[in-house]
Coordinates of C-alpha atoms in Angstrom, one line a residue:
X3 CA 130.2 159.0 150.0
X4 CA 131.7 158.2 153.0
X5 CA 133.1 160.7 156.1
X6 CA 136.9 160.4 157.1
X7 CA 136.5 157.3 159.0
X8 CA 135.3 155.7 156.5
X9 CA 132.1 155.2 157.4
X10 CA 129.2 156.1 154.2
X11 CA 127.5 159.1 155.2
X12 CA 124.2 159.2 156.5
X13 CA 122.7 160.9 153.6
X14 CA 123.8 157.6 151.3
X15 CA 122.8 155.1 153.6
X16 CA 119.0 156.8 153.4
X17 CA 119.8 157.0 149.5
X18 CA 120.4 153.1 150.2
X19 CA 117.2 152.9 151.4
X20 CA 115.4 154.8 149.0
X21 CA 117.0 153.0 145.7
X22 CA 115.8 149.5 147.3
X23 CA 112.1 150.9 148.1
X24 CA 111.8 151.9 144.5
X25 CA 111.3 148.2 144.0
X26 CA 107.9 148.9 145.7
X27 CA 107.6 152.0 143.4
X28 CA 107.8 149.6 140.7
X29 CA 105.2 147.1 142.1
X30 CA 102.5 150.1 142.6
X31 CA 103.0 151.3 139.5
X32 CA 101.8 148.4 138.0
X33 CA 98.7 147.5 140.5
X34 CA 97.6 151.3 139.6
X35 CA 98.3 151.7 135.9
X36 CA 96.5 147.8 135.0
X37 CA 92.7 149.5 135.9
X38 CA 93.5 153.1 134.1
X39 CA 94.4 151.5 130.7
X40 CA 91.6 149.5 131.0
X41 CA 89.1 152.0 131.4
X42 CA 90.6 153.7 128.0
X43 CA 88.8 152.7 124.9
X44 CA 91.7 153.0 122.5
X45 CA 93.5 149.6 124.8
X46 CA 89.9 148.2 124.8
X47 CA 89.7 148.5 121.1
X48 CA 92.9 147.2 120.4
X49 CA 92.8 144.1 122.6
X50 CA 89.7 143.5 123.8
X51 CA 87.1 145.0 121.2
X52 CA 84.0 142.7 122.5
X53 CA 84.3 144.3 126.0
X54 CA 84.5 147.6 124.1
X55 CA 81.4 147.0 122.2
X56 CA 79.6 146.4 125.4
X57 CA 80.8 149.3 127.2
X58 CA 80.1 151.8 124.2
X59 CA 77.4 150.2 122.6
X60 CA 75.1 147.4 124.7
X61 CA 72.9 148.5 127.7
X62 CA 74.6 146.3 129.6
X63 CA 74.5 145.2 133.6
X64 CA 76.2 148.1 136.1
X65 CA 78.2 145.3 137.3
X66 CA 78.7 143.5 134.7
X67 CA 80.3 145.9 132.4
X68 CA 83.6 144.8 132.3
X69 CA 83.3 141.0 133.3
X70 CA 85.9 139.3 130.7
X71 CA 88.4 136.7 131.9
X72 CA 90.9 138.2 129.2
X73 CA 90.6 141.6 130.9
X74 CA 91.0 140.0 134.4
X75 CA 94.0 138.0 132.8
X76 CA 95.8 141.0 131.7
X77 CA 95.9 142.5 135.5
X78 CA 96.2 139.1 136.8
X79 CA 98.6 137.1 134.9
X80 CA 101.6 139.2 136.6
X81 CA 100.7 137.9 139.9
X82 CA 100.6 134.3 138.9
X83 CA 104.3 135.1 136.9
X84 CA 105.4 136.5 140.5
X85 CA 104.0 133.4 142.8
X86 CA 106.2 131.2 140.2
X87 CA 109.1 133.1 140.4
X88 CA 108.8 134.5 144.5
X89 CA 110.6 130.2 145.2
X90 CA 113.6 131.1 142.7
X91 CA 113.9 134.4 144.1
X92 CA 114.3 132.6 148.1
X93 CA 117.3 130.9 146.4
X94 CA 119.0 133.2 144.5
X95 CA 118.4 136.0 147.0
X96 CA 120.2 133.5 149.6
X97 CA 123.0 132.2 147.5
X98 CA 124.0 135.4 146.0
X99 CA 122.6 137.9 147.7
X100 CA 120.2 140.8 148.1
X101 CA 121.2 143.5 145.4
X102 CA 122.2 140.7 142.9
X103 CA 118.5 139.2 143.5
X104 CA 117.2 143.5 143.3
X105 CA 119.2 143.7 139.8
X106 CA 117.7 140.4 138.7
X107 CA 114.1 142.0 139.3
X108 CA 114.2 145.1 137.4
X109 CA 116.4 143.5 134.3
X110 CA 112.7 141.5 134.0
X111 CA 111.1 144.3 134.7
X112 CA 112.9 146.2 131.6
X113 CA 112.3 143.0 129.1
X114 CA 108.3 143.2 130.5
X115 CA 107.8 146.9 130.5
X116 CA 109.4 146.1 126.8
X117 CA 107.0 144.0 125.4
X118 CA 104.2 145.5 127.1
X119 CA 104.8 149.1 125.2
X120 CA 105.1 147.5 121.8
X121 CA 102.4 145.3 121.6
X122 CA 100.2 144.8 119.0
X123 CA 98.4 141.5 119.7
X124 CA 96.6 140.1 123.3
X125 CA 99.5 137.5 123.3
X126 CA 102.4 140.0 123.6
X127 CA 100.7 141.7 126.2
X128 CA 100.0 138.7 128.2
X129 CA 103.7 137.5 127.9
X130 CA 105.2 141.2 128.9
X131 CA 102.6 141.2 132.3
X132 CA 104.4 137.7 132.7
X133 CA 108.2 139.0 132.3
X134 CA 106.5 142.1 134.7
X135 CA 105.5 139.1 137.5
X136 CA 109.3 137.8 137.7
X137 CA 110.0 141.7 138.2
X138 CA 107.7 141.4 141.0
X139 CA 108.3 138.4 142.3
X140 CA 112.0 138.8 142.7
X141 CA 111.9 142.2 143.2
X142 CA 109.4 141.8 146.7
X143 CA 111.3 138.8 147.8
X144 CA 114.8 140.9 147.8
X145 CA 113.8 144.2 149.0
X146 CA 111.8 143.9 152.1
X147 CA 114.6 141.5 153.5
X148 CA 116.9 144.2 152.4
X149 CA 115.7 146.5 154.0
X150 CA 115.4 145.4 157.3
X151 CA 118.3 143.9 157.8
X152 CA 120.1 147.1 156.7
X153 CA 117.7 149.0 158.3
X154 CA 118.8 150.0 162.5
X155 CA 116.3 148.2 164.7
X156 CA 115.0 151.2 166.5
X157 CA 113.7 152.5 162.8
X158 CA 113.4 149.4 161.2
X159 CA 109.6 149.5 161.4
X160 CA 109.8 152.9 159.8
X161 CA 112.4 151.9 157.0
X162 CA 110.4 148.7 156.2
X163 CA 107.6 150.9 155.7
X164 CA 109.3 152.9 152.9
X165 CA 108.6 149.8 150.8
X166 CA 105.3 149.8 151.8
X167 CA 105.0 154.3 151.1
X168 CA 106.7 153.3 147.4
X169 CA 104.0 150.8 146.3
X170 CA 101.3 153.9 147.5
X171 CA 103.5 156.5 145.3
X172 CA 103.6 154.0 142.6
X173 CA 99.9 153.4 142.3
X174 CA 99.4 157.7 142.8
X175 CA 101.9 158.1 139.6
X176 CA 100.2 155.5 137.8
X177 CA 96.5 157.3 138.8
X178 CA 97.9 160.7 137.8
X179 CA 99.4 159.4 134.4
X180 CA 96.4 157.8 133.4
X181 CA 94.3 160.6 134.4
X182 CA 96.4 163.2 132.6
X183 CA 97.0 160.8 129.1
X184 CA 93.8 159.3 128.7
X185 CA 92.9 161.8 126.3
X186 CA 96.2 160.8 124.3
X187 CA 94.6 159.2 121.6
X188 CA 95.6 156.5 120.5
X189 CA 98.7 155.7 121.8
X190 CA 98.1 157.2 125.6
X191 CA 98.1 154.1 126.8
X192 CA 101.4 153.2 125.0
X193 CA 103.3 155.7 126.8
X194 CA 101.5 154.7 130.3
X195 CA 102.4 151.3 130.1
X196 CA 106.1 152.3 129.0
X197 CA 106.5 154.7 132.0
X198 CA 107.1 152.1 134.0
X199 CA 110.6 151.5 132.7
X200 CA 111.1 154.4 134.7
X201 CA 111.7 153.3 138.6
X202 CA 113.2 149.8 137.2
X203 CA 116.0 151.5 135.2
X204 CA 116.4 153.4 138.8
X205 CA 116.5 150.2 140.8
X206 CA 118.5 148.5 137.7
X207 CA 121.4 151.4 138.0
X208 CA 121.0 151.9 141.9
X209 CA 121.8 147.7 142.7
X210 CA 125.3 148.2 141.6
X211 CA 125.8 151.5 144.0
X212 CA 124.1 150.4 147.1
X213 CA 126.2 147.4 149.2
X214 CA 125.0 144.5 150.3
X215 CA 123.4 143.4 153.3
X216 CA 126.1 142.6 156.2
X217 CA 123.5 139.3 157.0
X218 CA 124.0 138.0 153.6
X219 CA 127.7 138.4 153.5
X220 CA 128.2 136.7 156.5
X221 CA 125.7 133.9 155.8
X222 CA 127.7 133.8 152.4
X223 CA 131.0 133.5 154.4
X224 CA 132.2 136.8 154.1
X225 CA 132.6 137.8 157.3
X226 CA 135.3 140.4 157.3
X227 CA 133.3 142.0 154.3
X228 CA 129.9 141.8 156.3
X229 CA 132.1 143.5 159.2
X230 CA 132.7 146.2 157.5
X231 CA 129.8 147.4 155.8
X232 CA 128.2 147.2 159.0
X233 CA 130.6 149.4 160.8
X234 CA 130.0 151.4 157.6
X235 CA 126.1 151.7 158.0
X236 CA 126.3 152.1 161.9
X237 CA 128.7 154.6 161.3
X238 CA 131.0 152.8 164.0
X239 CA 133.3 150.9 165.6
X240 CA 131.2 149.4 168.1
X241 CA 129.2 146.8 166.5
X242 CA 130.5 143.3 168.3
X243 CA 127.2 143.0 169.9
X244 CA 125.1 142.9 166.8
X245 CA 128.0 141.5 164.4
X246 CA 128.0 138.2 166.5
X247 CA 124.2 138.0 166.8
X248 CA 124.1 138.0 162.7
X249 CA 127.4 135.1 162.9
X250 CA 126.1 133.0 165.7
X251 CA 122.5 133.3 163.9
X252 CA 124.5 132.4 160.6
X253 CA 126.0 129.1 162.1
X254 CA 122.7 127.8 163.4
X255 CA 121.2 129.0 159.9
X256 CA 124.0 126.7 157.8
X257 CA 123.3 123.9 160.1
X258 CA 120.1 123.7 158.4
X259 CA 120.8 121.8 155.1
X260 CA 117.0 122.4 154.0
X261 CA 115.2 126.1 155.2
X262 CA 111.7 124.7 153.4
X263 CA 112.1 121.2 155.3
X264 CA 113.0 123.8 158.4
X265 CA 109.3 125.0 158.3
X266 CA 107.8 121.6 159.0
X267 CA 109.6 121.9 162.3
X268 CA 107.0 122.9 165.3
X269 CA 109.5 126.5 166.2
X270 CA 108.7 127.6 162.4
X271 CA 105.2 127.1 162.5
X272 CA 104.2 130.5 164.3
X273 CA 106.2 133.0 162.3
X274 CA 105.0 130.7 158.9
X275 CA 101.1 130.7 159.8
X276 CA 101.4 134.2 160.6
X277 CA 103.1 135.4 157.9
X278 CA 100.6 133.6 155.4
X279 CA 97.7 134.2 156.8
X280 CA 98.2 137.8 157.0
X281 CA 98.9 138.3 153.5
X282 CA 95.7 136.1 152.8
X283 CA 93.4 138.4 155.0
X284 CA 95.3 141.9 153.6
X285 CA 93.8 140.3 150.3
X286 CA 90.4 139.8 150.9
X287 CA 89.6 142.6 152.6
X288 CA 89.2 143.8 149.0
X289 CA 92.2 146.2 149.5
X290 CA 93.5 145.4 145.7
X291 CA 90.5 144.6 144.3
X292 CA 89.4 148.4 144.6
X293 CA 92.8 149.6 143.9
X294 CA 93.1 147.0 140.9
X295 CA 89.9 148.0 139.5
X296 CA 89.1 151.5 141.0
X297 CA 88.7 153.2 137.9
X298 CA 85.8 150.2 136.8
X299 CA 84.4 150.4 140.0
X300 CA 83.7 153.9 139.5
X301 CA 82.4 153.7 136.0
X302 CA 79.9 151.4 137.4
X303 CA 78.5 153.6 140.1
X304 CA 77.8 156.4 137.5
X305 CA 81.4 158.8 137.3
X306 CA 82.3 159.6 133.6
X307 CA 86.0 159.2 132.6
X308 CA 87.5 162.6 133.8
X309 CA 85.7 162.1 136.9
X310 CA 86.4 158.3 137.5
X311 CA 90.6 159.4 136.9
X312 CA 90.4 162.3 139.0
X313 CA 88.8 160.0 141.8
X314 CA 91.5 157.5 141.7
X315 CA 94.4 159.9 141.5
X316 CA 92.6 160.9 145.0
X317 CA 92.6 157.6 146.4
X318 CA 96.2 157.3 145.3
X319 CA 97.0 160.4 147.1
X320 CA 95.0 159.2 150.6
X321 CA 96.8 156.1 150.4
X322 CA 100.2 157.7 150.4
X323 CA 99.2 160.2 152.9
X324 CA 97.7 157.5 155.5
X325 CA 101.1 155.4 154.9
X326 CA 103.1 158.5 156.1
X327 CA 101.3 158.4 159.1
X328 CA 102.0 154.9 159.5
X329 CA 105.7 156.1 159.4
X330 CA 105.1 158.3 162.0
X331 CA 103.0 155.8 164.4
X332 CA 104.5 152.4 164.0
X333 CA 107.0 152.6 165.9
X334 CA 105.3 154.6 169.0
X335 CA 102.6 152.0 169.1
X336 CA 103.3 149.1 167.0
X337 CA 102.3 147.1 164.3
X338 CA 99.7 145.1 166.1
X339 CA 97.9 148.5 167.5
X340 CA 97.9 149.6 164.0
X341 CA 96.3 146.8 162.6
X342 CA 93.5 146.7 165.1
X343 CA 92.3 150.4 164.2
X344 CA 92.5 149.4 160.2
X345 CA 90.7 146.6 161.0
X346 CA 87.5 148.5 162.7
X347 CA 87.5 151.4 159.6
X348 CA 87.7 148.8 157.1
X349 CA 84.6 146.9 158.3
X350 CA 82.7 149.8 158.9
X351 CA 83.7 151.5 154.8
X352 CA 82.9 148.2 153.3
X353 CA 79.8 147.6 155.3
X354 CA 78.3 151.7 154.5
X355 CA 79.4 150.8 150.9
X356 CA 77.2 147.9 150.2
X357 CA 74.6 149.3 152.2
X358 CA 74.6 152.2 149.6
X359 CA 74.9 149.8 146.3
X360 CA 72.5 147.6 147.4
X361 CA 70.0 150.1 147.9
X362 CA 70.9 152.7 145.3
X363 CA 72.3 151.1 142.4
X364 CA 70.1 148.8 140.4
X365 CA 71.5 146.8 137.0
X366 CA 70.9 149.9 135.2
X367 CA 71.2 153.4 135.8
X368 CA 73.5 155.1 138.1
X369 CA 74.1 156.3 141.6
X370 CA 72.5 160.0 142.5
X371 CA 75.6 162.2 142.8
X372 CA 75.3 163.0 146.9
X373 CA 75.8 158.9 146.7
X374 CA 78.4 158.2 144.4
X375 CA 80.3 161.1 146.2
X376 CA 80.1 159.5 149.6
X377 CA 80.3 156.2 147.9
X378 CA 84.2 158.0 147.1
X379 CA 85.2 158.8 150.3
X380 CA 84.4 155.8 152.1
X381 CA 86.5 154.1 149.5
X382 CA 89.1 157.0 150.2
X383 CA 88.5 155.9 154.2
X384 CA 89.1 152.3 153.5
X385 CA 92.4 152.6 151.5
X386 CA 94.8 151.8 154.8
X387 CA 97.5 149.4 154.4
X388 CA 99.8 147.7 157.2
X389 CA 103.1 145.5 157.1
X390 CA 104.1 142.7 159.4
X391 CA 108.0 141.1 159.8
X392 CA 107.8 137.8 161.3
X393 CA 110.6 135.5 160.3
X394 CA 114.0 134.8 161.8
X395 CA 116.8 134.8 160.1
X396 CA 117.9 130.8 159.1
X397 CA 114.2 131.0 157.3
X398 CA 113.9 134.5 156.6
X399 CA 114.2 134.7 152.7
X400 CA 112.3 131.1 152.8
X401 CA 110.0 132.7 155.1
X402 CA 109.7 136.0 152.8
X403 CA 109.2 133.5 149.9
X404 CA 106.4 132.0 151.7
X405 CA 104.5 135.2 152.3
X406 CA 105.0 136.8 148.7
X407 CA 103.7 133.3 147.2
X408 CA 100.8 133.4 149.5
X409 CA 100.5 137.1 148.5
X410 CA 100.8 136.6 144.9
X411 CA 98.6 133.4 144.9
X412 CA 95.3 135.6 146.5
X413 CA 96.0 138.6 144.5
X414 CA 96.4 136.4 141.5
X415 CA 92.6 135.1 142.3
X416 CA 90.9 138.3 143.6
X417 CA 92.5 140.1 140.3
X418 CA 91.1 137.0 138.1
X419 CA 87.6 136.9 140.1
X420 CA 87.1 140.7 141.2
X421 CA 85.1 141.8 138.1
X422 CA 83.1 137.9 137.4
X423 CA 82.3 138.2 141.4
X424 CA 80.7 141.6 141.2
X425 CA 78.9 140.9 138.0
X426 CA 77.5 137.8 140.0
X427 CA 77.8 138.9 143.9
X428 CA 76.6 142.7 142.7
X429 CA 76.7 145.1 146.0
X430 CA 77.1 141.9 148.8
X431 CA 80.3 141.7 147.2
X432 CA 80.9 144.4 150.1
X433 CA 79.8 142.3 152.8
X434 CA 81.7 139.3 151.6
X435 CA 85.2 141.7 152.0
X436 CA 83.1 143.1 155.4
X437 CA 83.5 139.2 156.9
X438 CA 86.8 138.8 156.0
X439 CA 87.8 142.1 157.9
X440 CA 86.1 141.0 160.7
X441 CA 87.9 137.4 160.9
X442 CA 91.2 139.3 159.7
X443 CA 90.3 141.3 162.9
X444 CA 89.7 138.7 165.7
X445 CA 92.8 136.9 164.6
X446 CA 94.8 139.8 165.3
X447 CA 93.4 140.2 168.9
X448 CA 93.8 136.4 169.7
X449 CA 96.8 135.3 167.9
X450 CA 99.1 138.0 166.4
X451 CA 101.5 139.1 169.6
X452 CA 102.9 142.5 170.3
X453 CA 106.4 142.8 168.3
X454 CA 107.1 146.2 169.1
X455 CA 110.9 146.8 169.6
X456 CA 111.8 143.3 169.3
X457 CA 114.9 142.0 167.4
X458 CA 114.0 139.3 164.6
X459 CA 116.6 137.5 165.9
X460 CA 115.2 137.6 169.2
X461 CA 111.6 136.4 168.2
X462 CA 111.8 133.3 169.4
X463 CA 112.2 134.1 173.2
X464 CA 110.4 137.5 173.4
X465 CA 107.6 136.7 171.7
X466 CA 106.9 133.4 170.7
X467 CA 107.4 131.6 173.9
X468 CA 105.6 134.1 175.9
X469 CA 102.2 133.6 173.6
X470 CA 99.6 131.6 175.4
X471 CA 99.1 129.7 171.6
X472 CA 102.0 129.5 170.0
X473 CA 104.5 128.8 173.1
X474 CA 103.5 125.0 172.9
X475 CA 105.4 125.2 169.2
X476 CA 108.4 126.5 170.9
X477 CA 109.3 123.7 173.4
X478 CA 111.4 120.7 170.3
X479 CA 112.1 120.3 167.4
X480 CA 112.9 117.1 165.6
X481 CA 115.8 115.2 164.2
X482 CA 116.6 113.4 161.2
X483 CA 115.4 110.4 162.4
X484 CA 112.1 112.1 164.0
X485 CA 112.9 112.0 167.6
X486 CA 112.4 115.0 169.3
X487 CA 115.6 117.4 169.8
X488 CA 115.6 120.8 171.8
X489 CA 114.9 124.2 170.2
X490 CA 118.6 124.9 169.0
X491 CA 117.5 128.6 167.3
X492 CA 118.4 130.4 170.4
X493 CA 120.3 128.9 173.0

């Protein structure tokens, strides 16, 4: 495991990497396997036999088909279980660390996946998508921060994206198992919930190999220990530059006696909007909503079950594919770049699509097959999906905590809403996303700065006080007492 210096060996350090990003692998499991198991009519039966009725039996409303609050509350209650849970996660992931707060997320995970697997009535189910949120919500707290403070800077954009590739795998797995055990009958969608055990027994095992995080050892007081595993990462000596950025950031961090009182302090407020906003705007571009719901969505515009599988198991497989490249081209050109060219595709998928349902799919009926085929690869167009790192380090697991409650907030109302506003909205549902996209976009361009190759501990000069907007935040903070006290981040 490590060489004759002592150093671990590259190959563990990327096997490191890998058993934190399965916490991702975890969370797109879920978000994919929610809509497959509830496009099977033996879970429908079982749980939700009015719904079932209606689908098999009623000549119902394309888009109402499946519009149920108890459906939506099955996808959605984990998200509301995570937005709870993201606050405790900040604390315990500051007080005892990263891989402590990773082996905290999948133990939940285990007790959800569980319950989920052996129930027999709505209320267990509800409960185990509940434990599953507390997965979630401690599990995307801990990793992300994880990884990029393990991560080296010139690939920490890359390595932060391995998260982001292990939600996409995830949600492919979860497409191909329900494609492939749908015809299981009746307990397929048993062993698809259960299957999910799987990566949080890899994460659960994998947090007492990996180490933890040289910035949370020091800002626990360990410094030699923190000195040492980050020789051992960097695989050398020569690490006095970066060792005394993470203690002198550490001090100024202690000095702060309350990180969530921190972010009513002008410097915090860039990072803080930032970071919320963008998780609010990844949400309503309708991103989860499709993936959510994919295999609805394409019951209503006409596919029949082998068909509607198959063409979610290829949406899972674009997203992954378009992540990779997002590997390959954050770094050469940067977050910001990235989101600009998502931005444009999105708005122009969404737009085509409700074009296309609003003229070609009426409450009954279905799309003509050219249709429902391009209808299909626009959606496989729109699935893109970026990443953004923000916060500094005396607020960064606040800060994180911040963003995965805004995230888990949203996704907790699009997943409750999504089905109820396309029953109501029908195809403008589209253009409602298409707005959002476009906002999502001109924030971007006015407000969002370049970060490319910029330290998180060196935010604050870099980048924040060389915005026209957000350099006026950067000038005081204030005191106890209110009076007003120069930035002390950064000296």
């Amino acid at each position: 495991m490590a060489d004759d210096k002592k150093f671990y060996s590259k190959p563990f350090i990327v096997f490191c990497w890998l058993i934190a990003a399965v916490g991702g692998l975890m969370f797109g499991y879920d978000i994919g396997i929610s809509g497959g198991v509830t496009a099977m009519d033996d879970f429908l039966l079982k749980f939700f036999p009015a719904v079932y009725a209606k689908k098999r039996f009623a000549r119902e409303d394309n888009y109402c088909k499946f519009d149920d609050q108890r459906v939506q509350l099955f996808t959605s209650s984990l998200y509301l279980a995570a937005l709870v849970s993201s606050f405790f996660a900040s604390k315990v992931c500051t007080k005892y660390g990263r891989k402590q707060t990773m082996l905290v997320a999948s133990g939940f995970y285990l007790l959800g996946v569980a319950l989920n697997a052996a129930a027999n009535n709505l209320i267990m189910l509800i409960v185990g998508r509940i434990l599953l949120g507390f997965g979630v919500g401690f599990g995307n707290e801990a990793v992300p921060v994880f990884l990029s403070e393990i991560a080296p800077i010139n690939y920490r954009g890359a390595v932060n994206i391995l998260f982001q590739i292990f939600v996409t795998i995830g949600i492919l797995c979860a497409n191909l198992v329900n494609y492939f055990i749908s015809n299981y009958r009746p307990w397929g969608w048993r062993l698809a919930l259960d299957l999910a055990g799987v990566p949080a027994f890899m994460l659960f095992i994998g947090s007492f190999v990996i180490p933890e995080t040289p910035t949370s050892l020091i800002e626990r007081g360990q410094l030699q220990n923190g000195r040492t595993i980050l020789q051992n990462i960097r695989r050398t000596e020569e690490i006095d530059n970066e060792y005394n950025q993470i203690v002198h950031a550490s001090e100024l961090a202690h000095q702060v006696k309350n990180p969530f009182k921190k972010f009513t302090q002008p410097s915090s407020r860039p990072p803080l909007v930032i970071g919320m906003l963008m998780q609010v705007f990844q949400l309503f571009t309708g991103i989860n909503a499709i993936v959510f719901y994919a295999p609805v969505l394409f019951q209503t515009v006409g596919f029949k079950s082998d068909a509607l599988l198959l063409s979610s198991v290829i949406i899972g497989l674009v997203n992954v594919l378009s992540t990779l490249v997002s590997i390959k081209t954050v770094d050469k050109f940067g977050r910001r770049a990235l989101l600009l060219q998502a931005c444009c595709q999105m708005f122009i998928t969404q737009t085509i699509i409700g074009i296309i349902l609003l003229v070609d799919l009426k409450a009954t009926g279905s799309l003509g097959h050219v249709q429902a085929i391009i209808v299909v690869l626009l959606v496989c167009l729109f699935v893109m999906s970026f990443a953004c790192e923000t916060f500094p380090l005396e607020t960064r697991t606040t800060g994180f905590a911040f963003a995965v409650s805004s995230n888990m907030f949203f996704t907790f109302v699009i997943a409750q809403a999504f089905l109820s506003m396309m029953c109501h909205m029908r195809a403008t549902i589209f253009f409602f996303f298409a707005a959002w996209i476009l906002i999502m976009g001109l924030f971007v361009v006015f407000f969002l700065p370049k970060m490319k190759n910029v330290s998180i501990d060196d935010m604050i000069e870099r980048v924040w006080k060389q915005h026209w907007f957000w350099k006026k935040y950067m000038d005081c903070d204030h005191d106890e007492n209110g009076q007003k006290v120069p930035n002390q981040i950064h000296p």
